[in-house]
């Protein structure tokens, strides 16, 4: 039995899509367990670019099955659009895509409420993706959310929706001084419900039966450790459990089922939206990395903030997720870099911090301690074997791996499937 989680070790966009697409060839199922269409997972196959937001990337592998679990918040319009878009790309989802009947739904009013709340925060706004993710999770926790199973029953859905719309309208009027746009929601959702009905099932039962039969499953994390609602840079986080533990709650499986955890990190760090970022580069340097790494949001197109690799953060991510194997992506982005900095510690008010601080106010004021390593100034995108990497590139990876006490099981040197190096003798290699 193989049940391996792939999680982001930073602030998202680490290249999880590429990694999951690569690994999915060796697994029967891939499953999303949290987040929603705030995610954007890019996969490039033969020059065709797919950006998946809700559907696990494993769907792109012929005959493999993909699951959207109960922990995901689903905008059915986004799901239908995504199904249509990948069908256009030649991928059929029939009989291969499964959606949890327990997943919560996102409605247009979630987006509206999010926009008003973000505007009200002014300079303290989170910089959300405006997809309604936060408000949908708020409703879930407040126990007034509507779920996929509700959408499958017309009468019950109409009754519950009417009640919620009245509540949300009153809220919007009193908090933001404006009524809520509610016209046409019921009819639109009825139509969307009909479009997704064929995918809906009890996915927890499905996953548990599959595991009992000895099938293998890859859990596709969305976002990243530092965006996790409990362990990230709160409040500059998303509203879901992005860490490995979320795979259990979000899919309805026992922690005893998870057999391994892969953490994905870039060779540097990026972040989209607000919040502290200790190793952020000055804008001129950041722009150079942004250009080389094409660091613009896969979905929103927003420029990503860029900074050096942060080993304090990665050590924290390894601890929270129990990462057994690291994947380092975008090594090629440093191919022309003369010198590379790596953050090896934080100093705060004259002392060295031994743990990741809980307060964003503290994290915003830490001074990173850097180790400077030489760049390799040679192309790596064509390399397929670890022992063919330039010496300085191997040294960089060895420094990271030794400092963290964790193997590097995969190195990515380009967005394409084959721009991938799998060193031999690793745990990750044994999972393929
Ligand atoms: P995800 O959200 O973690 O799946 O990552 P995104 O897809 O949002 O962002 C990663 C971006 O980097 C995408 O455009 C990928 O195609 C690209 N990418 C992934 N791995 C590599 C790599 O090793 N080198 C380069 N140059 N690009 C990569
Ligand atoms: P993937 O899966 C990067 C960020 C947003 C914002 C914060 C809250 O592609 O790695 P939200 O809309 O979730 O309420 O926004 O979280 N964010 C991401 N950043 N990658 C993602 O997903 C993200 N999903 C959310 O930019 O700062
Ligand atoms: Mg992304």
Tab-separated table of C-alpha atoms and ligand atoms in Angstrom:
chain	number	residue	atom	x	y	z
A	1	UNK	CA	0.000	0.000	0.000
A	2	UNK	CA	1.304	3.456	-0.968
A	3	UNK	CA	-0.438	6.577	0.341
A	4	UNK	CA	1.866	9.529	-0.131
A	5	UNK	CA	1.128	13.181	0.530
A	6	UNK	CA	2.691	15.930	-1.579
A	7	UNK	CA	2.673	19.236	0.289
A	8	UNK	CA	3.965	22.729	-0.344
A	9	UNK	CA	6.783	23.542	2.089
A	10	UNK	CA	6.628	27.311	1.547
A	11	UNK	CA	3.868	29.812	0.625
A	12	UNK	CA	2.395	27.854	-2.287
A	13	UNK	CA	3.303	27.705	-5.995
A	14	UNK	CA	6.308	25.480	-5.277
A	15	UNK	CA	5.607	23.390	-8.382
A	16	UNK	CA	3.302	20.817	-6.770
A	17	UNK	CA	1.397	20.460	-10.056
A	18	UNK	CA	4.461	19.398	-11.985
A	19	UNK	CA	5.571	17.061	-9.189
A	20	UNK	CA	2.153	15.405	-8.814
A	21	UNK	CA	1.869	14.995	-12.588
A	22	UNK	CA	5.263	13.274	-12.636
A	23	UNK	CA	4.539	10.980	-9.685
A	24	UNK	CA	0.931	10.209	-10.685
A	25	UNK	CA	2.154	7.749	-13.317
A	26	UNK	CA	3.058	5.438	-10.391
A	27	UNK	CA	-0.228	5.790	-8.445
A	28	UNK	CA	-3.808	4.596	-9.045
A	29	UNK	CA	-5.467	7.681	-7.559
A	30	UNK	CA	-4.645	11.306	-6.862
A	31	UNK	CA	-6.759	13.299	-4.433
A	32	UNK	CA	-7.181	16.929	-3.398
A	33	UNK	CA	-7.983	17.306	0.286
A	34	UNK	CA	-8.208	21.037	0.935
A	35	UNK	CA	-8.453	24.513	-0.495
A	36	UNK	CA	-10.452	25.276	-3.586
A	37	UNK	CA	-9.935	27.086	-6.871
A	38	UNK	CA	-7.590	29.505	-5.129
A	39	UNK	CA	-4.999	26.888	-6.148
A	40	UNK	CA	-3.382	26.952	-9.567
A	41	UNK	CA	-1.330	23.874	-10.407
A	42	UNK	CA	0.517	24.091	-13.699
A	43	UNK	CA	1.365	21.019	-15.746
A	44	UNK	CA	3.050	21.172	-19.119
A	45	UNK	CA	2.696	18.179	-21.415
A	46	UNK	CA	4.090	18.345	-24.956
A	47	UNK	CA	3.881	22.147	-25.018
A	48	UNK	CA	0.254	22.091	-23.836
A	49	UNK	CA	-0.212	24.032	-20.611
A	50	UNK	CA	-2.882	22.878	-18.164
A	51	UNK	CA	-3.627	24.948	-15.050
A	52	UNK	CA	-5.678	22.818	-12.670
A	53	UNK	CA	-7.460	24.506	-9.794
A	54	UNK	CA	-9.791	21.874	-8.338
A	55	UNK	CA	-9.181	18.637	-10.193
A	56	UNK	CA	-6.102	16.687	-9.046
A	57	UNK	CA	-3.303	16.691	-11.603
A	58	UNK	CA	-3.343	12.881	-11.791
A	59	UNK	CA	-6.391	13.214	-14.101
A	60	UNK	CA	-3.952	14.075	-16.874
A	61	UNK	CA	-2.529	10.535	-16.746
A	62	UNK	CA	-4.410	8.057	-18.909
A	63	UNK	CA	-6.730	5.766	-16.932
A	64	UNK	CA	-5.808	7.178	-13.503
A	65	UNK	CA	-8.550	8.265	-11.112
A	66	UNK	CA	-8.909	11.620	-9.372
A	67	UNK	CA	-10.781	12.546	-6.211
A	68	UNK	CA	-11.944	15.888	-4.797
A	69	UNK	CA	-12.382	15.226	-1.075
A	70	UNK	CA	-14.716	16.574	1.607
A	71	UNK	CA	-12.161	19.122	2.828
A	72	UNK	CA	-12.200	20.994	-0.478
A	73	UNK	CA	-14.548	23.955	-0.995
A	74	UNK	CA	-16.087	23.687	-4.430
A	75	UNK	CA	-17.413	26.394	-6.693
A	76	UNK	CA	-19.462	24.228	-9.078
A	77	UNK	CA	-19.165	26.819	-11.845
A	78	UNK	CA	-15.370	26.633	-11.569
A	79	UNK	CA	-15.484	22.828	-11.556
A	80	UNK	CA	-17.691	22.663	-14.659
A	81	UNK	CA	-15.441	25.182	-16.440
A	82	UNK	CA	-12.368	23.135	-15.519
A	83	UNK	CA	-13.895	19.883	-16.733
A	84	UNK	CA	-14.767	21.584	-20.038
A	85	UNK	CA	-11.322	23.074	-20.350
A	86	UNK	CA	-9.412	19.844	-19.825
A	87	UNK	CA	-11.834	18.023	-22.151
A	88	UNK	CA	-10.845	20.565	-24.807
A	89	UNK	CA	-7.244	19.639	-24.080
A	90	UNK	CA	-8.116	16.037	-25.004
A	91	UNK	CA	-8.584	14.648	-21.469
A	92	UNK	CA	-11.775	12.750	-20.759
A	93	UNK	CA	-12.870	12.612	-17.128
A	94	UNK	CA	-15.756	10.145	-17.498
A	95	UNK	CA	-15.626	7.453	-14.807
A	96	UNK	CA	-12.324	8.888	-13.481
A	97	UNK	CA	-13.377	11.956	-11.507
A	98	UNK	CA	-15.051	11.694	-8.096
A	99	UNK	CA	-16.409	14.561	-5.996
A	100	UNK	CA	-17.223	14.230	-2.311
A	101	UNK	CA	-20.884	14.575	-1.391
A	102	UNK	CA	-19.643	16.208	1.848
A	103	UNK	CA	-17.611	18.991	0.207
A	104	UNK	CA	-18.876	22.498	0.935
A	105	UNK	CA	-20.087	24.770	-1.854
A	106	UNK	CA	-18.885	28.250	-2.738
A	107	UNK	CA	-21.590	30.734	-3.783
A	108	UNK	CA	-21.344	34.143	-5.481
A	109	UNK	CA	-22.130	35.792	-2.136
A	110	UNK	CA	-18.946	34.326	-0.680
A	111	UNK	CA	-16.958	36.225	-3.282
A	112	UNK	CA	-18.930	39.404	-2.656
A	113	UNK	CA	-18.487	39.210	1.100
A	114	UNK	CA	-14.771	38.524	0.659
A	115	UNK	CA	-14.309	41.566	-1.569
A	116	UNK	CA	-16.094	43.817	0.932
A	117	UNK	CA	-14.091	42.396	3.859
A	118	UNK	CA	-10.782	42.809	2.017
A	119	UNK	CA	-11.643	46.387	1.046
A	120	UNK	CA	-12.542	47.146	4.662
A	121	UNK	CA	-9.125	45.882	5.833
A	122	UNK	CA	-7.371	48.600	3.811
A	123	UNK	CA	-3.577	48.337	4.167
A	124	UNK	CA	-3.993	45.212	6.328
A	125	UNK	CA	-5.730	43.240	3.582
A	126	UNK	CA	-4.622	39.631	3.173
A	127	UNK	CA	-4.397	39.827	-0.610
A	128	UNK	CA	-6.727	36.887	-1.153
A	129	UNK	CA	-7.499	35.354	-4.525
A	130	UNK	CA	-11.108	36.692	-4.382
A	131	UNK	CA	-12.537	33.242	-5.019
A	132	UNK	CA	-14.781	33.183	-1.943
A	133	UNK	CA	-12.589	30.583	-0.225
A	134	UNK	CA	-12.403	32.208	3.239
A	135	UNK	CA	-16.132	32.994	3.556
A	136	UNK	CA	-17.036	29.460	2.388
A	137	UNK	CA	-14.833	27.945	5.121
A	138	UNK	CA	-16.300	30.439	7.614
A	139	UNK	CA	-19.781	29.117	6.813
A	140	UNK	CA	-18.565	25.536	7.118
A	141	UNK	CA	-17.196	26.214	10.599
A	142	UNK	CA	-20.246	28.294	11.556
A	143	UNK	CA	-22.321	25.268	10.533
A	144	UNK	CA	-24.435	27.151	8.030
A	145	UNK	CA	-22.693	26.014	4.830
A	146	UNK	CA	-24.397	24.147	2.005
A	147	UNK	CA	-22.793	20.969	0.751
A	148	UNK	CA	-22.655	19.028	-2.492
A	149	UNK	CA	-25.160	16.508	-1.058
A	150	UNK	CA	-27.630	19.377	-0.519
A	151	UNK	CA	-27.271	20.407	-4.140
A	152	UNK	CA	-28.244	16.871	-5.140
A	153	UNK	CA	-31.726	17.307	-3.592
A	154	UNK	CA	-33.674	20.138	-5.267
A	155	UNK	CA	-36.253	20.715	-2.555
A	156	UNK	CA	-33.770	20.641	0.327
A	157	UNK	CA	-31.323	22.833	-1.563
A	158	UNK	CA	-33.960	25.514	-2.302
A	159	UNK	CA	-35.083	25.548	1.316
A	160	UNK	CA	-31.571	25.844	2.776
A	161	UNK	CA	-30.402	28.373	0.213
A	162	UNK	CA	-33.389	30.662	0.848
A	163	UNK	CA	-32.591	30.699	4.556
A	164	UNK	CA	-28.884	31.402	4.030
A	165	UNK	CA	-29.519	34.148	1.472
A	166	UNK	CA	-31.753	36.008	3.915
A	167	UNK	CA	-29.030	35.782	6.564
A	168	UNK	CA	-26.240	36.904	4.212
A	169	UNK	CA	-28.275	39.776	2.851
A	170	UNK	CA	-28.922	41.081	6.362
A	171	UNK	CA	-25.206	40.698	7.157
A	172	UNK	CA	-24.115	42.550	4.047
A	173	UNK	CA	-26.548	45.404	4.702
A	174	UNK	CA	-25.509	45.834	8.327
A	175	UNK	CA	-21.738	45.371	7.899
A	176	UNK	CA	-21.059	46.832	4.468
A	177	UNK	CA	-24.155	48.968	3.896
A	178	UNK	CA	-25.139	47.212	0.701
A	179	UNK	CA	-27.646	44.507	-0.261
A	180	UNK	CA	-26.460	41.167	-1.573
A	181	UNK	CA	-26.906	40.218	-5.227
A	182	UNK	CA	-29.048	37.083	-4.979
A	183	UNK	CA	-31.006	36.988	-8.230
A	184	UNK	CA	-30.735	33.814	-10.283
A	185	UNK	CA	-28.537	31.846	-7.841
A	186	UNK	CA	-31.027	29.035	-7.300
A	187	UNK	CA	-31.594	28.414	-11.014
A	188	UNK	CA	-27.891	28.655	-11.848
A	189	UNK	CA	-26.981	26.148	-9.110
A	190	UNK	CA	-29.728	23.752	-10.210
A	191	UNK	CA	-28.137	23.652	-13.655
A	192	UNK	CA	-24.644	23.284	-12.244
A	193	UNK	CA	-25.867	20.518	-9.925
A	194	UNK	CA	-27.106	18.587	-12.944
A	195	UNK	CA	-23.707	19.002	-14.646
A	196	UNK	CA	-21.719	17.614	-11.705
A	197	UNK	CA	-24.162	14.940	-10.494
A	198	UNK	CA	-22.298	12.167	-12.291
A	199	UNK	CA	-19.129	12.806	-10.256
A	200	UNK	CA	-20.714	12.895	-6.802
A	201	UNK	CA	-20.082	10.064	-4.386
A	202	UNK	CA	-18.925	9.212	-0.854
A	203	UNK	CA	-15.214	9.711	-1.544
A	204	UNK	CA	-14.144	8.681	1.962
A	205	UNK	CA	-15.661	5.249	1.370
A	206	UNK	CA	-14.039	5.198	-2.062
A	207	UNK	CA	-10.549	6.014	-0.734
A	208	UNK	CA	-10.788	3.561	2.170
A	209	UNK	CA	-11.983	0.734	-0.093
A	210	UNK	CA	-9.242	1.526	-2.612
A	211	UNK	CA	-6.597	1.389	0.131
A	212	UNK	CA	-8.059	-1.855	1.500
A	213	UNK	CA	-7.712	-3.349	-1.982
A	214	UNK	CA	-4.044	-2.360	-2.039
A	215	UNK	CA	-4.444	0.517	-4.474
A	216	UNK	CA	-2.008	3.429	-4.275
A	217	UNK	CA	-2.949	7.046	-3.724
A	218	UNK	CA	-1.219	10.398	-3.952
A	219	UNK	CA	-2.596	13.250	-1.846
A	220	UNK	CA	-2.163	16.530	-3.708
A	221	UNK	CA	-1.677	19.374	-1.275
A	222	UNK	CA	-2.780	22.839	-2.284
A	223	UNK	CA	-1.271	26.091	-1.028
A	224	UNK	CA	1.674	25.551	1.338
A	225	UNK	CA	2.701	25.035	4.948
A	226	UNK	CA	3.105	28.766	5.636
A	227	UNK	CA	-0.426	29.403	4.337
A	228	UNK	CA	-1.946	26.741	6.619
A	229	UNK	CA	-4.736	28.108	8.816
A	230	UNK	CA	-3.169	26.730	12.034
A	231	UNK	CA	0.558	26.679	11.321
A	232	UNK	CA	1.083	29.425	8.745
A	233	UNK	CA	1.761	33.142	9.071
A	234	UNK	CA	-1.691	33.871	10.526
A	235	UNK	CA	-3.671	35.956	9.601
A	236	UNK	CA	-1.846	36.100	6.242
A	237	UNK	CA	-2.880	32.550	5.414
A	238	UNK	CA	-5.605	30.719	3.575
A	239	UNK	CA	-8.566	29.210	5.433
A	240	UNK	CA	-7.795	25.505	5.131
A	241	UNK	CA	-5.400	22.859	6.460
A	242	UNK	CA	-2.764	22.862	3.767
A	243	UNK	CA	-0.371	20.642	5.745
A	244	UNK	CA	-0.147	16.839	5.627
A	245	UNK	CA	-2.598	16.404	8.521
A	246	UNK	CA	-5.251	17.975	6.295
A	247	UNK	CA	-5.051	14.918	4.024
A	248	UNK	CA	-6.597	12.775	6.770
A	249	UNK	CA	-9.369	15.148	7.802
A	250	UNK	CA	-10.010	16.341	4.270
A	251	UNK	CA	-10.377	12.868	2.825
A	252	UNK	CA	-11.719	10.889	5.768
A	253	UNK	CA	-8.819	8.494	6.241
A	254	UNK	CA	-6.792	7.526	9.270
A	255	UNK	CA	-3.294	8.980	9.901
A	256	UNK	CA	-2.127	5.357	10.116
A	257	UNK	CA	-2.827	5.082	6.372
A	258	UNK	CA	-0.343	7.733	5.266
A	259	UNK	CA	2.913	6.031	4.328
A	260	UNK	CA	5.025	9.020	3.356
A	261	UNK	CA	5.160	12.778	2.939
A	262	UNK	CA	6.920	14.658	0.155
A	263	UNK	CA	7.614	18.364	0.671
A	264	UNK	CA	8.019	20.571	-2.369
A	265	UNK	CA	10.235	23.658	-2.263
A	266	UNK	CA	11.625	25.950	-4.893
A	267	UNK	CA	15.385	26.575	-4.954
A	268	UNK	CA	14.318	30.001	-3.663
A	269	UNK	CA	11.092	31.328	-2.096
A	270	UNK	CA	8.051	33.163	-3.420
A	271	UNK	CA	4.889	34.532	-1.880
A	272	UNK	CA	1.736	36.095	-3.348
A	273	UNK	CA	-0.367	38.501	-1.320
A	274	UNK	CA	0.385	40.240	1.970
A	275	UNK	CA	2.296	39.135	5.068
A	276	UNK	CA	5.878	38.954	6.353
A	277	UNK	CA	8.609	37.453	4.183
A	278	UNK	CA	11.998	37.546	5.970
A	279	UNK	CA	14.161	36.575	2.984
A	280	UNK	CA	12.407	38.796	0.427
A	281	UNK	CA	14.915	40.256	-2.056
A	282	UNK	CA	15.233	43.948	-2.865
A	283	UNK	CA	12.988	44.698	-5.879
A	284	UNK	CA	15.765	44.816	-8.472
A	285	UNK	CA	17.018	41.333	-7.579
A	286	UNK	CA	13.473	40.049	-7.127
A	287	UNK	CA	12.545	41.270	-10.603
A	288	UNK	CA	15.448	39.324	-12.131
A	289	UNK	CA	14.320	36.079	-10.426
A	290	UNK	CA	10.661	36.841	-11.286
A	291	UNK	CA	11.574	37.207	-14.966
A	292	UNK	CA	13.724	34.082	-15.112
A	293	UNK	CA	11.277	31.992	-13.072
A	294	UNK	CA	8.167	33.460	-14.745
A	295	UNK	CA	6.895	34.197	-11.258
A	296	UNK	CA	3.402	35.417	-12.004
A	297	UNK	CA	0.295	33.794	-10.470
A	298	UNK	CA	-0.945	30.791	-12.481
A	299	UNK	CA	-4.542	31.974	-12.055
A	300	UNK	CA	-4.562	35.611	-11.012
A	301	UNK	CA	-1.467	36.691	-12.980
A	302	UNK	CA	-0.276	38.648	-9.921
A	303	UNK	CA	3.520	39.138	-9.715
A	304	UNK	CA	4.945	36.889	-7.015
A	305	UNK	CA	7.249	38.361	-4.370
A	306	UNK	CA	10.672	36.637	-4.570
A	307	UNK	CA	13.294	35.867	-1.951
A	308	UNK	CA	16.111	33.521	-0.969
A	309	UNK	CA	15.632	29.975	0.281
A	310	UNK	CA	14.760	29.955	3.981
A	311	UNK	CA	16.009	26.913	5.912
A	312	UNK	CA	14.279	28.037	9.122
A	313	UNK	CA	10.987	27.797	7.268
A	314	UNK	CA	11.849	24.486	5.639
A	315	UNK	CA	12.901	22.981	8.987
A	316	UNK	CA	9.524	24.061	10.368
A	317	UNK	CA	7.707	22.596	7.347
A	318	UNK	CA	9.570	19.293	7.776
A	319	UNK	CA	8.509	19.181	11.420
A	320	UNK	CA	4.840	20.082	10.912
A	321	UNK	CA	4.336	17.737	7.957
A	322	UNK	CA	6.753	14.935	8.829
A	323	UNK	CA	8.381	15.346	5.428
A	324	UNK	CA	10.419	12.244	4.488
A	325	UNK	CA	11.666	13.497	1.163
A	326	UNK	CA	12.113	16.939	-0.367
A	327	UNK	CA	11.615	17.960	-3.968
A	328	UNK	CA	13.582	21.013	-5.096
A	329	UNK	CA	12.044	22.706	-8.127
A	330	UNK	CA	13.199	25.551	-10.361
A	331	UNK	CA	16.916	24.883	-9.869
A	332	UNK	CA	17.377	26.127	-13.460
A	333	UNK	CA	16.226	29.613	-12.442
A	334	UNK	CA	19.587	30.006	-10.665
A	335	UNK	CA	21.600	28.877	-13.716
A	336	UNK	CA	22.909	32.398	-14.332
A	337	UNK	CA	23.182	33.438	-10.688
A	338	UNK	CA	26.707	34.395	-9.573
A	339	UNK	CA	26.129	33.922	-5.839
A	340	UNK	CA	23.273	32.352	-3.929
A	341	UNK	CA	22.182	33.228	-0.413
A	342	UNK	CA	20.509	30.757	1.920
A	343	UNK	CA	18.916	31.803	5.190
A	344	UNK	CA	20.251	29.582	7.977
A	345	UNK	CA	18.792	31.362	11.022
A	346	UNK	CA	16.743	34.276	12.303
A	347	UNK	CA	17.912	36.935	14.742
A	348	UNK	CA	15.398	38.966	16.689
A	349	UNK	CA	16.341	41.780	19.051
A	350	UNK	CA	19.895	40.522	19.315
A	351	UNK	CA	19.160	36.842	19.967
A	352	UNK	CA	18.929	33.854	17.682
A	353	UNK	CA	15.407	32.397	17.458
A	354	UNK	CA	15.261	28.658	17.884
A	355	UNK	CA	11.667	28.247	16.614
A	356	UNK	CA	9.460	29.815	13.968
A	357	UNK	CA	7.748	32.713	15.757
A	358	UNK	CA	3.963	32.562	16.073
A	359	UNK	CA	3.501	36.320	15.704
A	360	UNK	CA	3.666	37.889	12.256
A	361	UNK	CA	4.814	41.074	13.991
A	362	UNK	CA	7.959	39.217	15.170
A	363	UNK	CA	8.522	37.447	11.839
A	364	UNK	CA	8.313	40.823	10.084
A	365	UNK	CA	11.220	42.052	12.205
A	366	UNK	CA	13.616	39.126	12.224
A	367	UNK	CA	16.966	39.563	10.524
A	368	UNK	CA	17.882	36.530	8.433
A	369	UNK	CA	21.395	35.111	8.809
A	370	UNK	CA	22.676	34.120	5.392
A	371	UNK	CA	25.243	31.692	4.112
A	372	UNK	CA	26.542	32.633	0.671
A	373	UNK	CA	27.226	29.846	-1.802
A	374	UNK	CA	28.718	30.131	-5.286
A	375	UNK	CA	26.431	29.824	-8.299
A	376	UNK	CA	27.174	27.341	-11.103
A	377	UNK	CA	26.582	29.609	-14.116
A	378	UNK	CA	25.788	26.732	-16.444
A	379	UNK	CA	22.586	25.350	-17.939
A	380	UNK	CA	20.898	22.539	-15.982
A	381	UNK	CA	17.605	22.138	-17.878
A	382	UNK	CA	18.866	19.294	-20.074
A	383	UNK	CA	20.384	17.259	-17.218
A	384	UNK	CA	18.671	13.972	-16.294
A	385	UNK	CA	21.129	12.433	-13.803
A	386	UNK	CA	22.131	13.883	-10.445
A	387	UNK	CA	25.811	13.120	-11.033
A	388	UNK	CA	25.782	15.279	-14.180
A	389	UNK	CA	24.812	18.441	-12.322
A	390	UNK	CA	27.497	21.153	-12.126
A	391	UNK	CA	29.564	20.807	-8.956
A	392	UNK	CA	28.243	24.033	-7.375
A	393	UNK	CA	24.639	22.952	-8.004
A	394	UNK	CA	25.257	19.582	-6.278
A	395	UNK	CA	26.959	21.430	-3.425
A	396	UNK	CA	23.979	23.766	-3.069
A	397	UNK	CA	21.563	20.832	-2.876
A	398	UNK	CA	23.854	18.927	-0.507
A	399	UNK	CA	24.100	21.957	1.771
A	400	UNK	CA	20.281	22.181	1.916
A	401	UNK	CA	19.818	18.454	2.467
A	402	UNK	CA	22.578	18.204	5.115
A	403	UNK	CA	21.344	21.295	6.977
A	404	UNK	CA	17.824	19.904	7.128
A	405	UNK	CA	18.740	16.258	7.666
A	406	UNK	CA	16.290	15.283	4.929
A	407	UNK	CA	16.918	13.634	1.571
A	408	UNK	CA	16.288	15.394	-1.721
A	409	UNK	CA	14.320	12.825	-3.691
A	410	UNK	CA	13.639	14.840	-6.822
A	411	UNK	CA	15.177	17.851	-8.565
A	412	UNK	CA	13.273	19.790	-11.171
A	413	UNK	CA	15.170	21.826	-13.757
A	414	UNK	CA	12.325	22.958	-15.997
A	415	UNK	CA	8.522	23.009	-16.190
A	416	UNK	CA	8.300	20.035	-18.555
A	417	UNK	CA	7.746	16.456	-17.400
A	418	UNK	CA	11.144	15.243	-18.507
A	419	UNK	CA	13.124	18.106	-16.928
A	420	UNK	CA	13.307	15.974	-13.801
A	421	UNK	CA	16.120	14.239	-11.928
A	422	UNK	CA	15.416	11.356	-9.550
A	423	UNK	CA	18.562	10.580	-7.540
A	424	UNK	CA	18.925	6.857	-6.905
A	425	UNK	CA	18.649	5.159	-3.536
A	426	UNK	CA	16.157	7.602	-2.004
A	427	UNK	CA	12.827	6.941	-0.291
A	428	UNK	CA	11.092	8.858	-3.054
A	429	UNK	CA	12.661	6.626	-5.703
A	430	UNK	CA	11.293	3.587	-3.836
A	431	UNK	CA	7.748	5.004	-4.115
A	432	UNK	CA	7.820	5.119	-7.929
B	1	LIG	P1	1.910	24.851	-7.730
B	1	LIG	O1	0.796	25.757	-7.339
B	1	LIG	O2	2.734	24.424	-6.562
B	1	LIG	O3	1.462	23.680	-8.554
B	1	LIG	O4	2.885	25.717	-8.658
B	1	LIG	P2	2.420	26.688	-9.867
B	1	LIG	O5	2.004	25.864	-11.017
B	1	LIG	O6	1.476	27.720	-9.370
B	1	LIG	O7	3.798	27.470	-10.141
B	1	LIG	C1	4.947	26.803	-10.497
B	1	LIG	C2	5.404	27.339	-11.865
B	1	LIG	O8	6.717	26.925	-12.097
B	1	LIG	C3	4.598	26.797	-13.021
B	1	LIG	O9	4.533	27.770	-14.031
B	1	LIG	C4	5.416	25.590	-13.504
B	1	LIG	O10	5.213	25.290	-14.863
B	1	LIG	C5	6.798	26.097	-13.261
B	1	LIG	N1	7.806	25.079	-12.915
B	1	LIG	C6	7.669	23.947	-12.172
B	1	LIG	N2	8.863	23.338	-11.999
B	1	LIG	C7	9.766	24.113	-12.648
B	1	LIG	C8	11.176	24.035	-12.808
B	1	LIG	O11	11.857	23.146	-12.301
B	1	LIG	N3	11.776	25.026	-13.538
B	1	LIG	C9	11.072	26.055	-14.093
B	1	LIG	N4	11.736	26.973	-14.781
B	1	LIG	N5	9.749	26.159	-13.961
B	1	LIG	C10	9.106	25.206	-13.236
B	2	LIG	P1	-1.278	26.783	-4.894
B	2	LIG	O1	-2.034	25.512	-4.609
B	2	LIG	C1	0.048	30.725	-3.579
B	2	LIG	C2	-2.631	32.925	-0.905
B	2	LIG	C3	-3.267	34.181	-1.473
B	2	LIG	C4	-3.393	35.030	-0.215
B	2	LIG	C5	-3.748	33.971	0.851
B	2	LIG	C6	-5.234	33.889	1.149
B	2	LIG	O2	-1.321	27.180	-6.331
B	2	LIG	O3	0.092	26.725	-4.338
B	2	LIG	P2	-7.283	32.857	-0.209
B	2	LIG	O4	-7.858	33.239	-1.552
B	2	LIG	O5	-6.835	31.442	-0.149
B	2	LIG	O6	-8.177	33.221	0.936
B	2	LIG	O7	-5.970	33.798	-0.068
B	2	LIG	O8	-3.287	32.732	0.357
B	2	LIG	N1	-2.847	31.698	-1.712
B	2	LIG	C7	-1.915	31.135	-2.481
B	2	LIG	N2	-0.657	31.540	-2.778
B	2	LIG	N3	-0.422	29.545	-4.064
B	2	LIG	C8	-1.656	29.117	-3.766
B	2	LIG	O9	-2.124	27.904	-4.129
B	2	LIG	C9	-2.479	29.941	-2.965
B	2	LIG	N4	-3.737	29.841	-2.489
B	2	LIG	C10	-3.940	30.909	-1.714
B	2	LIG	O10	-2.433	34.791	-2.430
B	2	LIG	O11	-2.142	35.555	0.136
B	3	LIG	MG1	-0.014	27.614	-7.829
